[in-house]
């Protein structure tokens, strides 16, 4: 495989040799290491460190906001300030990612995000940090992260052989799982010892290591054959390119809708877990459930990295979504800490398997030179369902489902005799409905031939070894 590698990847700095030795397993099943996969793993390693640092800072800042204001609304505003800019900026970021070097976009984005972190540190030290300024700077930082994320996912197709896209996608999921597991514990421990300024210093140090990993490698660049001169189109045409590209490929568009539904269910799970668990368990139990759920992300990512999914990734998605629905039903059936912990762990174990399979399909079927714009449209649609799920699930629980499942509620003498009545049982019914909805949606998706057969109908957009300069 080395003969097909780009010339700039032939020579590797000697100080990286020890790091590259452990990449053999992830390179291919036979243990033959490829230079492209080695570069990807080096970048992945830097991104793991950077993500842990940034998530730790974000978690510490969220604690600071709640302690500083004692307001749930302002706490939610901080979450929205990091979510909405990503949705809004993604279409623009997709055009930029397809026009310029993805490596340098990652470098510049990381550097600018670091400057935002420095600004937060200066505001905190000078006693000028307020919630509105924190939300503003966090929004700007998340906009740069949108550029970085799209460039990273698009560059993966160029760096990794097609046969290894499944493992690469799983490693990306592992990166997220590691950050989810470590950042809350690190933030809680470091706030007591080094406090917020120390956490920011650690964050900037991990960011510096990620930048070094990007600076010491060179990315292969694409030969754009389908759209060699995107600059001849208007910027608006390029922003809407992702939509037009997917409309022409109904199977991929249906997959976007399917992902969005999955994201809505996951967002509802996140919004409802805390009030649901606290209706029958303690705060300590809630913390344990969250930690075990995060470990489910890690286990699922590792399983996917070793297994790689079924031969047809759509079959992996359908089977996983069916099990997802079953575990949602199980989670809401009874007010039991053990049952909910098992169900929630299983739900989050399935998430990286579904995400990994979806990412592999898109990386294979979407031409590398347009992945930035297509992935941007997909990200905007899918991520847009998260705040929608946060808002609707909470309102439905308080205003409708909890009242009808109260002791004297409308469903107390029917469904209430099966799953129980009282505080929290309305949310339990919502989990059951979410599970049934997942099962029905999966069946409909399976019966839609454009989605079910998308891997057969659409040819791969990349050869076994991606074309690089």
Tab-separated table of C-alpha atoms in Angstrom:
chain	number	residue	atom	x	y	z
A	1	UNK	CA	0.000	0.000	0.000
A	2	UNK	CA	2.952	2.323	0.498
A	3	UNK	CA	3.487	2.499	-3.234
A	4	UNK	CA	0.163	4.278	-3.621
A	5	UNK	CA	0.804	6.764	-0.818
A	6	UNK	CA	1.428	10.403	-1.741
A	7	UNK	CA	5.101	11.476	-1.919
A	8	UNK	CA	4.808	13.913	0.975
A	9	UNK	CA	3.795	11.047	3.268
A	10	UNK	CA	6.820	8.888	2.466
A	11	UNK	CA	9.134	10.519	4.991
A	12	UNK	CA	8.144	10.573	8.653
A	13	UNK	CA	10.022	12.428	11.405
A	14	UNK	CA	12.016	10.028	13.574
A	15	UNK	CA	10.556	11.259	16.868
A	16	UNK	CA	7.168	9.891	15.807
A	17	UNK	CA	8.361	6.340	15.217
A	18	UNK	CA	7.537	5.117	18.716
A	19	UNK	CA	4.026	6.527	18.521
A	20	UNK	CA	3.381	4.924	15.143
A	21	UNK	CA	4.322	1.418	16.292
A	22	UNK	CA	1.083	0.902	18.201
A	23	UNK	CA	-1.008	1.878	15.164
A	24	UNK	CA	-0.466	-1.431	13.391
A	25	UNK	CA	-3.664	-2.998	14.654
A	26	UNK	CA	-5.776	-0.109	13.410
A	27	UNK	CA	-4.033	0.069	10.043
A	28	UNK	CA	-5.550	-3.074	8.568
A	29	UNK	CA	-6.526	-6.573	9.638
A	30	UNK	CA	-3.254	-8.086	8.474
A	31	UNK	CA	-1.187	-5.682	10.543
A	32	UNK	CA	0.408	-3.939	7.559
A	33	UNK	CA	0.800	-0.290	8.493
A	34	UNK	CA	0.013	2.435	5.943
A	35	UNK	CA	1.486	5.890	6.084
A	36	UNK	CA	-1.930	7.529	5.592
A	37	UNK	CA	-3.436	5.657	8.535
A	38	UNK	CA	-0.395	6.573	10.630
A	39	UNK	CA	-0.916	10.255	9.918
A	40	UNK	CA	-4.590	9.937	10.811
A	41	UNK	CA	-3.786	8.263	14.135
A	42	UNK	CA	-1.223	10.929	15.012
A	43	UNK	CA	-3.802	13.637	14.338
A	44	UNK	CA	-6.432	11.647	16.231
A	45	UNK	CA	-4.136	11.433	19.256
A	46	UNK	CA	-3.709	15.203	19.313
A	47	UNK	CA	-7.439	15.732	18.890
A	48	UNK	CA	-8.180	13.428	21.842
A	49	UNK	CA	-5.974	15.525	24.120
A	50	UNK	CA	-7.438	18.778	22.825
A	51	UNK	CA	-11.035	17.602	23.162
A	52	UNK	CA	-10.514	16.413	26.733
A	53	UNK	CA	-9.017	19.800	27.605
A	54	UNK	CA	-11.778	21.830	25.936
A	55	UNK	CA	-14.601	19.696	27.379
A	56	UNK	CA	-13.072	19.979	30.844
A	57	UNK	CA	-13.007	23.772	30.512
A	58	UNK	CA	-16.582	23.832	29.198
A	59	UNK	CA	-17.807	21.681	32.090
A	60	UNK	CA	-16.002	23.860	34.629
A	61	UNK	CA	-17.485	27.015	33.085
A	62	UNK	CA	-20.993	25.536	33.206
A	63	UNK	CA	-20.498	24.869	36.929
A	64	UNK	CA	-19.253	28.440	37.347
A	65	UNK	CA	-22.360	29.811	35.599
A	66	UNK	CA	-24.760	27.841	37.772
A	67	UNK	CA	-22.916	28.732	40.993
A	68	UNK	CA	-22.622	32.375	39.917
A	69	UNK	CA	-26.286	32.814	38.910
A	70	UNK	CA	-28.192	29.896	40.485
A	71	UNK	CA	-30.365	30.118	37.369
A	72	UNK	CA	-31.370	27.165	35.204
A	73	UNK	CA	-32.354	29.516	32.370
A	74	UNK	CA	-28.904	31.113	32.177
A	75	UNK	CA	-27.346	27.662	32.434
A	76	UNK	CA	-29.433	26.626	29.399
A	77	UNK	CA	-28.403	29.785	27.545
A	78	UNK	CA	-24.769	28.722	27.812
A	79	UNK	CA	-25.638	25.350	26.245
A	80	UNK	CA	-27.558	27.015	23.421
A	81	UNK	CA	-24.715	29.483	22.810
A	82	UNK	CA	-22.439	26.551	21.967
A	83	UNK	CA	-25.047	24.666	19.909
A	84	UNK	CA	-26.825	27.235	17.748
A	85	UNK	CA	-23.716	28.871	16.180
A	86	UNK	CA	-22.580	25.457	14.948
A	87	UNK	CA	-25.921	24.928	13.221
A	88	UNK	CA	-25.926	28.396	11.642
A	89	UNK	CA	-22.290	28.481	10.553
A	90	UNK	CA	-22.073	24.954	9.128
A	91	UNK	CA	-23.275	25.795	5.569
A	92	UNK	CA	-20.680	28.561	5.290
A	93	UNK	CA	-17.985	26.370	6.838
A	94	UNK	CA	-18.739	23.616	4.317
A	95	UNK	CA	-17.988	25.927	1.382
A	96	UNK	CA	-14.710	27.069	2.950
A	97	UNK	CA	-13.637	23.508	3.751
A	98	UNK	CA	-14.107	22.444	0.114
A	99	UNK	CA	-12.230	25.473	-1.215
A	100	UNK	CA	-9.095	25.496	0.912
A	101	UNK	CA	-6.606	23.193	2.599
A	102	UNK	CA	-8.397	21.165	5.244
A	103	UNK	CA	-5.230	20.835	7.289
A	104	UNK	CA	-4.770	24.592	7.518
A	105	UNK	CA	-8.450	25.104	8.286
A	106	UNK	CA	-8.013	22.773	11.271
A	107	UNK	CA	-4.866	24.613	12.368
A	108	UNK	CA	-6.399	28.093	12.071
A	109	UNK	CA	-9.655	26.997	13.718
A	110	UNK	CA	-7.852	25.431	16.681
A	111	UNK	CA	-5.670	28.514	17.062
A	112	UNK	CA	-8.656	30.910	17.012
A	113	UNK	CA	-10.555	28.722	19.491
A	114	UNK	CA	-7.482	28.949	21.719
A	115	UNK	CA	-7.594	32.742	21.498
A	116	UNK	CA	-11.229	32.615	22.666
A	117	UNK	CA	-10.163	30.518	25.646
A	118	UNK	CA	-7.444	33.059	26.449
A	119	UNK	CA	-10.023	35.841	26.313
A	120	UNK	CA	-12.230	33.985	28.812
A	121	UNK	CA	-9.219	33.555	31.108
A	122	UNK	CA	-8.419	37.287	30.928
A	123	UNK	CA	-12.036	38.238	31.666
A	124	UNK	CA	-12.100	35.880	34.646
A	125	UNK	CA	-8.801	37.095	36.121
A	126	UNK	CA	-9.816	40.754	35.684
A	127	UNK	CA	-13.234	40.078	37.289
A	128	UNK	CA	-15.079	41.116	34.111
A	129	UNK	CA	-16.458	37.697	33.190
A	130	UNK	CA	-20.254	37.784	32.977
A	131	UNK	CA	-22.731	35.259	31.654
A	132	UNK	CA	-23.497	37.312	28.535
A	133	UNK	CA	-19.809	37.730	27.669
A	134	UNK	CA	-19.155	34.040	28.329
A	135	UNK	CA	-22.047	33.080	26.019
A	136	UNK	CA	-20.750	35.452	23.324
A	137	UNK	CA	-17.173	34.142	23.428
A	138	UNK	CA	-18.384	30.537	23.650
A	139	UNK	CA	-20.545	31.096	20.575
A	140	UNK	CA	-17.568	32.450	18.622
A	141	UNK	CA	-15.420	29.532	19.762
A	142	UNK	CA	-18.059	26.981	18.747
A	143	UNK	CA	-18.185	28.606	15.296
A	144	UNK	CA	-14.472	27.908	14.847
A	145	UNK	CA	-15.078	24.387	16.116
A	146	UNK	CA	-17.639	23.921	13.333
A	147	UNK	CA	-14.922	24.642	10.765
A	148	UNK	CA	-12.538	22.305	12.559
A	149	UNK	CA	-15.029	19.446	12.813
A	150	UNK	CA	-16.013	19.566	9.143
A	151	UNK	CA	-12.398	19.756	8.008
A	152	UNK	CA	-11.504	16.815	10.259
A	153	UNK	CA	-14.317	14.557	9.010
A	154	UNK	CA	-13.702	15.488	5.358
A	155	UNK	CA	-9.947	14.958	5.651
A	156	UNK	CA	-10.479	11.473	7.082
A	157	UNK	CA	-11.621	10.237	3.666
A	158	UNK	CA	-8.307	11.392	2.163
A	159	UNK	CA	-6.103	10.060	4.949
A	160	UNK	CA	-7.615	6.623	5.488
A	161	UNK	CA	-7.866	3.726	2.991
A	162	UNK	CA	-11.477	2.908	2.130
A	163	UNK	CA	-11.266	-0.464	3.871
A	164	UNK	CA	-10.337	1.289	7.135
A	165	UNK	CA	-13.043	3.982	7.165
A	166	UNK	CA	-15.077	1.966	9.657
A	167	UNK	CA	-12.199	1.822	12.126
A	168	UNK	CA	-11.414	5.501	11.608
A	169	UNK	CA	-15.032	6.436	12.290
A	170	UNK	CA	-14.993	4.277	15.417
A	171	UNK	CA	-11.830	5.983	16.630
A	172	UNK	CA	-13.596	9.318	16.246
A	173	UNK	CA	-16.406	7.986	18.435
A	174	UNK	CA	-13.808	6.752	20.956
A	175	UNK	CA	-12.366	10.279	21.047
A	176	UNK	CA	-15.771	11.684	22.008
A	177	UNK	CA	-16.395	8.949	24.576
A	178	UNK	CA	-13.045	9.517	26.281
A	179	UNK	CA	-13.807	13.225	26.588
A	180	UNK	CA	-17.309	12.545	27.960
A	181	UNK	CA	-15.946	10.174	30.598
A	182	UNK	CA	-12.899	12.158	31.724
A	183	UNK	CA	-14.006	15.794	31.501
A	184	UNK	CA	-16.625	15.865	34.335
A	185	UNK	CA	-14.308	14.104	36.795
A	186	UNK	CA	-11.315	16.247	35.798
A	187	UNK	CA	-13.312	19.470	36.033
A	188	UNK	CA	-14.633	18.613	39.487
A	189	UNK	CA	-11.162	17.671	40.767
A	190	UNK	CA	-9.289	20.578	39.171
A	191	UNK	CA	-11.785	23.214	40.319
A	192	UNK	CA	-10.840	22.339	43.883
A	193	UNK	CA	-7.082	22.347	43.263
A	194	UNK	CA	-5.958	24.629	40.418
A	195	UNK	CA	-9.352	26.345	39.939
A	196	UNK	CA	-10.574	27.819	36.650
A	197	UNK	CA	-7.319	29.579	35.579
A	198	UNK	CA	-5.390	26.340	36.032
A	199	UNK	CA	-7.964	24.402	34.005
A	200	UNK	CA	-7.656	26.915	31.164
A	201	UNK	CA	-3.853	26.588	31.210
A	202	UNK	CA	-4.213	22.807	30.906
A	203	UNK	CA	-6.712	23.301	28.077
A	204	UNK	CA	-4.303	25.548	26.180
A	205	UNK	CA	-1.482	23.034	26.704
A	206	UNK	CA	-3.502	20.205	25.176
A	207	UNK	CA	-4.474	22.506	22.317
A	208	UNK	CA	-0.798	23.256	21.684
A	209	UNK	CA	-0.052	19.529	21.448
A	210	UNK	CA	-2.895	19.083	18.940
A	211	UNK	CA	-1.506	21.942	16.836
A	212	UNK	CA	1.962	20.367	16.894
A	213	UNK	CA	0.495	17.092	15.606
A	214	UNK	CA	-1.140	18.992	12.736
A	215	UNK	CA	1.982	21.008	11.933
A	216	UNK	CA	4.354	18.036	11.674
A	217	UNK	CA	2.270	16.209	9.042
A	218	UNK	CA	1.031	17.011	5.554
A	219	UNK	CA	-2.442	16.196	4.292
A	220	UNK	CA	-2.986	14.756	0.832
A	221	UNK	CA	-4.999	17.103	-1.360
A	222	UNK	CA	-7.789	16.061	-3.697
A	223	UNK	CA	-7.989	16.213	-7.479
A	224	UNK	CA	-11.418	17.705	-8.052
A	225	UNK	CA	-12.810	16.231	-11.264
A	226	UNK	CA	-16.545	16.658	-10.776
A	227	UNK	CA	-16.395	20.301	-9.618
A	228	UNK	CA	-12.933	21.586	-10.525
A	229	UNK	CA	-13.826	25.281	-10.306
A	230	UNK	CA	-16.279	25.825	-7.440
A	231	UNK	CA	-15.346	29.483	-7.342
A	232	UNK	CA	-17.294	30.001	-10.605
A	233	UNK	CA	-20.551	29.460	-8.689
A	234	UNK	CA	-22.025	32.061	-6.368
A	235	UNK	CA	-21.482	31.647	-2.672
A	236	UNK	CA	-25.201	31.044	-2.161
A	237	UNK	CA	-25.156	28.277	-4.776
A	238	UNK	CA	-22.297	26.626	-2.954
A	239	UNK	CA	-24.075	26.944	0.413
A	240	UNK	CA	-27.137	25.168	-1.020
A	241	UNK	CA	-25.004	22.627	-2.867
A	242	UNK	CA	-25.320	20.054	-0.069
A	243	UNK	CA	-29.117	20.137	-0.311
A	244	UNK	CA	-29.085	19.786	-4.117
A	245	UNK	CA	-26.497	16.999	-3.940
A	246	UNK	CA	-28.626	14.961	-1.527
A	247	UNK	CA	-31.909	15.639	-3.351
A	248	UNK	CA	-30.326	14.038	-6.408
A	249	UNK	CA	-29.522	11.007	-4.228
A	250	UNK	CA	-32.751	10.180	-2.336
A	251	UNK	CA	-31.127	7.353	-0.383
A	252	UNK	CA	-28.588	9.687	1.212
A	253	UNK	CA	-31.257	12.325	1.878
A	254	UNK	CA	-33.433	9.705	3.592
A	255	UNK	CA	-30.424	8.745	5.690
A	256	UNK	CA	-30.096	12.376	6.846
A	257	UNK	CA	-33.730	12.333	7.981
A	258	UNK	CA	-33.155	9.004	9.713
A	259	UNK	CA	-30.120	10.441	11.546
A	260	UNK	CA	-32.113	13.510	12.576
A	261	UNK	CA	-34.817	11.317	14.124
A	262	UNK	CA	-32.155	9.372	16.009
A	263	UNK	CA	-30.645	12.628	17.256
A	264	UNK	CA	-34.057	13.814	18.426
A	265	UNK	CA	-34.469	10.639	20.480
A	266	UNK	CA	-30.984	10.954	21.982
A	267	UNK	CA	-31.589	14.614	22.818
A	268	UNK	CA	-34.895	13.717	24.497
A	269	UNK	CA	-33.089	11.029	26.482
A	270	UNK	CA	-30.534	13.578	27.712
A	271	UNK	CA	-33.244	16.098	28.629
A	272	UNK	CA	-35.480	13.603	30.448
A	273	UNK	CA	-32.951	11.390	32.241
A	274	UNK	CA	-32.278	13.743	35.162
A	275	UNK	CA	-35.914	14.444	36.164
A	276	UNK	CA	-36.875	10.813	35.501
A	277	UNK	CA	-34.132	9.292	37.664
A	278	UNK	CA	-34.593	11.816	40.471
A	279	UNK	CA	-38.254	10.787	40.688
A	280	UNK	CA	-37.204	7.439	42.208
A	281	UNK	CA	-33.448	7.632	42.995
A	282	UNK	CA	-30.858	9.880	44.648
A	283	UNK	CA	-28.486	12.429	43.166
A	284	UNK	CA	-25.601	9.998	43.759
A	285	UNK	CA	-27.419	7.359	41.721
A	286	UNK	CA	-27.941	9.892	38.943
A	287	UNK	CA	-24.190	10.587	38.787
A	288	UNK	CA	-23.464	6.862	38.624
A	289	UNK	CA	-25.995	6.406	35.805
A	290	UNK	CA	-24.380	9.202	33.780
A	291	UNK	CA	-20.899	7.714	34.255
A	292	UNK	CA	-22.064	4.254	33.208
A	293	UNK	CA	-23.839	5.720	30.162
A	294	UNK	CA	-20.621	7.498	29.123
A	295	UNK	CA	-18.749	4.218	29.454
A	296	UNK	CA	-21.352	2.736	27.092
A	297	UNK	CA	-20.194	5.219	24.456
A	298	UNK	CA	-16.628	4.037	24.905
A	299	UNK	CA	-17.509	0.336	24.837
A	300	UNK	CA	-19.653	0.786	21.725
A	301	UNK	CA	-16.861	2.669	19.975
A	302	UNK	CA	-14.311	-0.016	20.800
A	303	UNK	CA	-16.696	-2.761	19.665
A	304	UNK	CA	-17.243	-0.963	16.362
A	305	UNK	CA	-13.503	-0.400	15.866
A	306	UNK	CA	-12.826	-4.136	16.253
A	307	UNK	CA	-15.952	-5.453	14.535
A	308	UNK	CA	-16.391	-2.831	11.802
A	309	UNK	CA	-20.101	-3.576	11.358
A	310	UNK	CA	-21.905	-5.943	9.005
A	311	UNK	CA	-20.907	-6.194	5.357
A	312	UNK	CA	-23.799	-3.857	4.541
A	313	UNK	CA	-23.673	-0.926	6.924
A	314	UNK	CA	-27.409	-0.258	6.492
A	315	UNK	CA	-28.141	-3.648	8.056
A	316	UNK	CA	-26.008	-2.631	11.039
A	317	UNK	CA	-28.032	0.583	11.320
A	318	UNK	CA	-31.425	-1.140	11.085
A	319	UNK	CA	-30.586	-3.827	13.644
A	320	UNK	CA	-29.072	-1.262	16.022
A	321	UNK	CA	-32.067	1.066	15.748
A	322	UNK	CA	-34.423	-1.827	16.482
A	323	UNK	CA	-32.495	-2.624	19.665
A	324	UNK	CA	-32.454	1.104	20.497
A	325	UNK	CA	-36.250	1.109	20.451
A	326	UNK	CA	-36.421	-1.981	22.663
A	327	UNK	CA	-34.114	-0.426	25.259
A	328	UNK	CA	-36.125	2.822	25.287
A	329	UNK	CA	-39.252	0.802	26.079
A	330	UNK	CA	-37.362	-1.079	28.804
A	331	UNK	CA	-36.127	2.200	30.337
A	332	UNK	CA	-39.649	3.503	30.857
A	333	UNK	CA	-41.448	0.354	31.976
A	334	UNK	CA	-40.598	0.558	35.666
A	335	UNK	CA	-39.110	2.922	38.255
A	336	UNK	CA	-35.983	0.850	38.868
A	337	UNK	CA	-32.435	2.167	39.108
A	338	UNK	CA	-30.950	-1.138	37.956
A	339	UNK	CA	-33.286	-1.515	34.967
A	340	UNK	CA	-32.806	2.084	33.825
A	341	UNK	CA	-29.014	1.872	34.222
A	342	UNK	CA	-28.860	-1.255	32.046
A	343	UNK	CA	-31.197	0.248	29.444
A	344	UNK	CA	-29.398	3.614	29.325
A	345	UNK	CA	-25.980	1.956	29.087
A	346	UNK	CA	-27.261	-0.137	26.173
A	347	UNK	CA	-28.715	2.930	24.439
A	348	UNK	CA	-25.406	4.793	24.566
A	349	UNK	CA	-23.521	1.646	23.562
A	350	UNK	CA	-25.598	1.539	20.368
A	351	UNK	CA	-25.127	5.239	19.497
A	352	UNK	CA	-21.477	5.001	18.277
A	353	UNK	CA	-22.312	1.863	16.289
A	354	UNK	CA	-25.078	3.713	14.429
A	355	UNK	CA	-22.977	6.876	14.012
A	356	UNK	CA	-19.958	4.915	12.788
A	357	UNK	CA	-21.971	3.045	10.164
A	358	UNK	CA	-23.642	6.233	8.925
A	359	UNK	CA	-20.315	8.034	8.636
A	360	UNK	CA	-18.772	5.190	6.630
A	361	UNK	CA	-21.655	5.278	4.128
A	362	UNK	CA	-21.310	9.025	3.608
A	363	UNK	CA	-17.537	8.902	3.300
A	364	UNK	CA	-17.794	6.181	0.660
A	365	UNK	CA	-20.703	7.581	-1.344
A	366	UNK	CA	-19.965	11.332	-1.291
A	367	UNK	CA	-17.161	12.624	-3.504
A	368	UNK	CA	-14.222	13.884	-1.389
A	369	UNK	CA	-14.128	17.257	-3.139
A	370	UNK	CA	-17.685	18.099	-2.013
A	371	UNK	CA	-17.774	16.422	1.383
A	372	UNK	CA	-17.343	19.723	3.232
A	373	UNK	CA	-20.564	21.164	1.796
A	374	UNK	CA	-22.561	17.929	2.003
A	375	UNK	CA	-21.415	17.172	5.554
A	376	UNK	CA	-22.192	20.782	6.517
A	377	UNK	CA	-25.788	20.474	5.346
A	378	UNK	CA	-26.120	17.136	7.124
A	379	UNK	CA	-24.676	18.594	10.326
A	380	UNK	CA	-26.987	21.632	10.253
A	381	UNK	CA	-30.102	19.472	9.843
A	382	UNK	CA	-29.114	16.813	12.360
A	383	UNK	CA	-27.806	19.192	15.021
A	384	UNK	CA	-30.894	21.348	14.595
A	385	UNK	CA	-32.985	18.555	16.073
A	386	UNK	CA	-31.083	18.658	19.372
A	387	UNK	CA	-32.348	22.031	20.690
A	388	UNK	CA	-35.774	21.088	19.315
A	389	UNK	CA	-35.743	17.908	21.410
A	390	UNK	CA	-34.553	19.815	24.509
A	391	UNK	CA	-37.406	22.307	24.236
A	392	UNK	CA	-40.258	19.987	23.274
A	393	UNK	CA	-39.492	17.040	25.558
A	394	UNK	CA	-39.381	19.169	28.707
A	395	UNK	CA	-42.586	21.018	27.834
A	396	UNK	CA	-44.433	17.789	26.933
A	397	UNK	CA	-43.332	16.130	30.166
A	398	UNK	CA	-44.467	19.003	32.417
A	399	UNK	CA	-47.626	20.048	30.616
A	400	UNK	CA	-49.053	16.785	29.297
A	401	UNK	CA	-47.514	13.419	30.193
A	402	UNK	CA	-46.896	13.972	33.900
A	403	UNK	CA	-50.478	15.241	34.555
A	404	UNK	CA	-52.149	12.351	32.679
A	405	UNK	CA	-50.051	9.806	34.626
A	406	UNK	CA	-50.685	11.370	38.022
A	407	UNK	CA	-52.629	9.414	40.644
A	408	UNK	CA	-55.876	10.953	39.444
A	409	UNK	CA	-54.745	11.448	35.845
A	410	UNK	CA	-56.594	10.543	32.661
A	411	UNK	CA	-54.568	7.340	32.109
A	412	UNK	CA	-54.228	6.286	35.739
A	413	UNK	CA	-56.819	3.508	35.414
A	414	UNK	CA	-55.549	2.179	32.073
A	415	UNK	CA	-51.841	2.471	31.269
A	416	UNK	CA	-51.193	3.439	34.886
A	417	UNK	CA	-52.140	-0.061	36.037
A	418	UNK	CA	-49.318	-1.451	33.872
A	419	UNK	CA	-46.427	0.989	34.405
A	420	UNK	CA	-47.595	2.713	37.612
A	421	UNK	CA	-48.740	6.230	38.419
A	422	UNK	CA	-47.269	9.207	40.228
A	423	UNK	CA	-44.262	11.451	39.873
A	424	UNK	CA	-42.008	10.409	36.993
A	425	UNK	CA	-44.365	7.909	35.373
A	426	UNK	CA	-45.364	10.403	32.688
A	427	UNK	CA	-41.720	10.584	31.630
A	428	UNK	CA	-41.603	6.785	31.788
A	429	UNK	CA	-44.494	6.693	29.307
A	430	UNK	CA	-42.537	9.104	27.087
A	431	UNK	CA	-39.587	6.684	27.030
A	432	UNK	CA	-41.942	3.865	26.000
A	433	UNK	CA	-43.458	5.998	23.216
A	434	UNK	CA	-39.944	6.961	22.055
A	435	UNK	CA	-39.049	3.275	21.855
A	436	UNK	CA	-42.162	2.379	19.856
A	437	UNK	CA	-41.544	5.378	17.597
A	438	UNK	CA	-37.973	4.155	16.980
A	439	UNK	CA	-39.220	0.675	16.055
A	440	UNK	CA	-41.891	2.001	13.686
A	441	UNK	CA	-39.482	4.472	12.060
A	442	UNK	CA	-36.910	1.720	11.553
A	443	UNK	CA	-39.522	-0.507	9.894
A	444	UNK	CA	-40.607	2.303	7.558
A	445	UNK	CA	-36.973	3.054	6.701
A	446	UNK	CA	-36.323	-0.625	6.001
A	447	UNK	CA	-39.302	-0.741	3.623
A	448	UNK	CA	-38.117	2.347	1.713
A	449	UNK	CA	-35.994	0.855	-1.103
A	450	UNK	CA	-33.928	3.987	-1.792
A	451	UNK	CA	-32.622	3.911	1.796
A	452	UNK	CA	-32.460	0.162	2.263
A	453	UNK	CA	-30.484	-0.302	-0.980
A	454	UNK	CA	-28.474	2.934	-0.895
A	455	UNK	CA	-25.160	1.066	-0.694
A	456	UNK	CA	-26.003	-0.982	-3.807
A	457	UNK	CA	-27.623	1.743	-5.883
A	458	UNK	CA	-24.968	4.427	-5.352
A	459	UNK	CA	-21.428	3.681	-6.551
A	460	UNK	CA	-18.528	4.417	-4.228
A	461	UNK	CA	-17.176	7.918	-4.807
A	462	UNK	CA	-13.658	6.897	-3.791
A	463	UNK	CA	-11.469	4.031	-5.024
A	464	UNK	CA	-9.856	1.529	-2.686
A	465	UNK	CA	-6.986	4.020	-2.325
A	466	UNK	CA	-8.230	7.630	-2.499
A	467	UNK	CA	-6.791	9.793	-5.280
A	468	UNK	CA	-4.339	12.244	-3.752
A	469	UNK	CA	-1.806	14.705	-5.022
